[in-house]
Tab-separated table of C-alpha atoms in Angstrom:
chain	number	residue	atom	x	y	z
Q	1	MET	CA	-0.015	-17.421	-0.176
Q	2	ARG	CA	3.049	-16.039	1.684
Q	3	GLY	CA	3.206	-17.187	5.289
Q	4	GLY	CA	-0.337	-17.668	5.361
Q	5	VAL	CA	-1.239	-14.299	4.065
Q	6	PRO	CA	-3.597	-14.327	1.148
Q	7	LEU	CA	-2.568	-12.847	-2.208
Q	8	ALA	CA	-5.785	-11.298	-2.744
Q	9	PHE	CA	-8.271	-10.098	-0.174
Q	10	PHE	CA	-11.166	-8.004	0.747
Q	11	ALA	CA	-10.150	-4.909	2.827
Q	12	ARG	CA	-12.667	-4.328	5.548
Q	13	LEU	CA	-10.248	-1.896	7.303
Q	14	LEU	CA	-8.603	0.874	5.395
Q	15	GLY	CA	-7.475	4.480	5.848
Q	16	GLY	CA	-4.613	6.653	6.343
Q	17	GLN	CA	-2.864	8.909	8.930
Q	18	PRO	CA	0.109	11.417	8.962
Q	19	ALA	CA	3.309	9.836	10.364
Q	20	THR	CA	5.508	11.971	12.582
Q	21	GLU	CA	9.140	11.845	13.676
Q	22	GLU	CA	8.133	11.628	17.277
Q	23	SER	CA	5.717	8.657	17.029
Q	24	ASP	CA	6.811	6.786	13.876
Q	25	GLY	CA	10.543	7.687	13.321
Q	26	TYR	CA	9.749	9.797	9.973
Q	27	ASP	CA	7.506	12.615	8.824
Q	28	GLY	CA	5.242	11.604	6.253
Q	29	TYR	CA	1.908	9.486	5.528
Q	30	GLU	CA	0.769	5.922	5.868
Q	31	PHE	CA	-2.247	4.319	4.150
Q	32	TRP	CA	-3.250	0.782	4.794
Q	33	LEU	CA	-5.730	-2.005	3.457
Q	34	GLY	CA	-6.513	-4.758	5.827
Q	35	ALA	CA	-8.818	-7.817	5.891
Q	36	ASP	CA	-8.996	-7.582	9.665
Q	37	GLU	CA	-7.413	-5.720	12.736
Q	38	ARG	CA	-4.328	-8.072	12.903
Q	39	GLY	CA	-3.700	-8.255	9.140
Q	40	THR	CA	-3.819	-12.091	9.434
Q	41	GLY	CA	-6.364	-12.290	6.646
Q	42	GLY	CA	-4.318	-10.044	4.219
Q	43	ALA	CA	-2.940	-6.591	4.648
Q	44	LEU	CA	-0.964	-3.823	2.683
Q	45	ILE	CA	0.655	-0.765	4.238
Q	46	VAL	CA	2.080	1.884	2.023
Q	47	MET	CA	4.210	4.476	3.960
Q	48	ARG	CA	5.755	7.550	2.323
Q	49	GLU	CA	8.435	9.837	3.786
Q	50	ASP	CA	8.120	13.373	3.097
Q	51	GLU	CA	11.670	14.053	2.874
Q	52	PRO	CA	13.197	10.631	2.118
Q	53	MET	CA	16.906	9.797	2.721
Q	54	VAL	CA	16.913	7.960	-0.668
Q	55	PRO	CA	15.082	10.214	-3.125
Q	56	ASP	CA	14.460	7.408	-5.653
Q	57	GLU	CA	12.620	5.435	-2.980
Q	58	PRO	CA	10.317	7.891	-1.150
Q	59	TYR	CA	7.710	5.008	-0.187
Q	60	CYS	CA	7.724	1.395	0.924
Q	61	LEU	CA	5.239	-1.287	0.829
Q	62	VAL	CA	4.747	-3.686	3.798
Q	63	TRP	CA	2.990	-7.050	2.866
Q	64	GLY	CA	1.001	-8.745	5.528
Q	65	VAL	CA	2.165	-8.564	9.275
Q	66	GLN	CA	5.707	-7.622	8.461
Q	67	GLU	CA	5.773	-10.519	5.844
Q	68	GLY	CA	7.684	-8.545	3.364
Q	69	THR	CA	8.931	-5.057	2.610
Q	70	THR	CA	9.943	-3.331	-0.604
Q	71	TYR	CA	11.114	0.209	-1.514
Q	72	GLY	CA	9.857	1.913	-4.617
Q	73	GLY	CA	8.939	-0.391	-7.689
Q	74	VAL	CA	5.180	0.477	-8.055
Q	75	ARG	CA	4.735	1.006	-11.834
Q	76	SER	CA	1.172	1.702	-11.678
Q	77	VAL	CA	-1.974	1.460	-9.627
Q	78	THR	CA	-5.469	1.395	-11.003
Q	79	VAL	CA	-8.156	2.286	-8.720
Q	80	SER	CA	-11.781	1.444	-9.940
Q	81	GLU	CA	-15.068	1.037	-8.027
Q	82	GLY	CA	-14.437	-1.321	-5.263
Q	83	GLN	CA	-10.956	-2.525	-6.322
Q	84	VAL	CA	-7.448	-1.382	-6.827
Q	85	GLU	CA	-4.872	-3.298	-8.840
Q	86	PHE	CA	-1.180	-2.841	-8.501
Q	87	ASP	CA	1.657	-3.511	-10.928
Q	88	LEU	CA	5.076	-3.892	-9.374
Q	89	ALA	CA	8.528	-4.153	-11.203
Q	90	PRO	CA	9.681	-7.800	-11.077
Q	91	GLY	CA	12.405	-7.318	-8.420
Q	92	ASN	CA	9.983	-5.559	-6.009
Q	93	ALA	CA	7.242	-8.243	-6.479
Q	94	ALA	CA	9.857	-10.891	-5.624
Q	95	GLU	CA	10.891	-8.926	-2.468
Q	96	LEU	CA	7.300	-9.161	-1.346
Q	97	ASP	CA	6.925	-12.626	-2.767
Q	98	VAL	CA	3.570	-11.631	-4.652
Q	99	PRO	CA	2.708	-11.721	-8.135
Q	100	ARG	CA	3.959	-8.724	-10.226
Q	101	THR	CA	0.274	-7.681	-10.585
Q	102	PHE	CA	-2.266	-8.293	-7.713
Q	103	ARG	CA	-5.815	-6.844	-6.808
Q	104	ILE	CA	-7.338	-5.899	-3.462
Q	105	THR	CA	-11.107	-5.291	-3.299
Q	106	PHE	CA	-12.982	-3.165	-0.823
Q	107	ALA	CA	-16.549	-1.680	-0.335
Q	108	PRO	CA	-17.237	0.533	-3.485
Q	109	ASP	CA	-18.236	3.542	-1.333
Q	110	GLN	CA	-14.630	3.609	-0.211
Q	111	THR	CA	-13.324	4.048	-3.801
Q	112	GLU	CA	-12.291	7.745	-3.481
Q	113	THR	CA	-10.711	7.179	-0.018
Q	114	VAL	CA	-8.477	4.404	-1.401
Q	115	ARG	CA	-7.574	6.686	-4.482
Q	116	LYS	CA	-6.625	9.588	-2.404
Q	117	GLY	CA	-4.651	7.487	0.098
Q	118	LEU	CA	-2.614	5.957	-2.410
Q	119	GLN	CA	-2.112	9.107	-4.295
Q	120	ARG	CA	-0.622	10.750	-1.226
Q	121	THR	CA	1.533	7.718	-0.578
Q	122	LEU	CA	2.547	6.691	-4.090
Q	123	GLY	CA	2.205	9.838	-5.971
Q	124	GLU	CA	-0.464	11.093	-8.511
Q	125	GLU	CA	1.706	10.193	-11.442
Q	126	VAL	CA	1.409	6.429	-10.411
Q	127	VAL	CA	-2.209	6.197	-9.292
Q	128	ALA	CA	-4.927	6.318	-11.920
């Protein structure tokens, strides 16, 4: 565990929303998976800028309640019924202080919501 945040958790709260310059400081999209409303039981937020300042890093991952942040580095994401598995580049995993591969589970009926949210934030070429 990093700072008391589990490395694997069941996401009871998940969803996404557009981000705007006025309210969020950038135009893009946010998608989150959280064990609870405060993120103390585990949380992952993926944010993507529509017009990133650094083109090679259009998205970032935030682990826990601001426990760690990394830009880019997601090698692949596999979404299957009721779970998602992330494979990160070693340096990015180290920045988040998580294993290179980790899994988050969720209610099986949310599988397509998770797939579409992660495709919107990470890109269709990364999410299977």
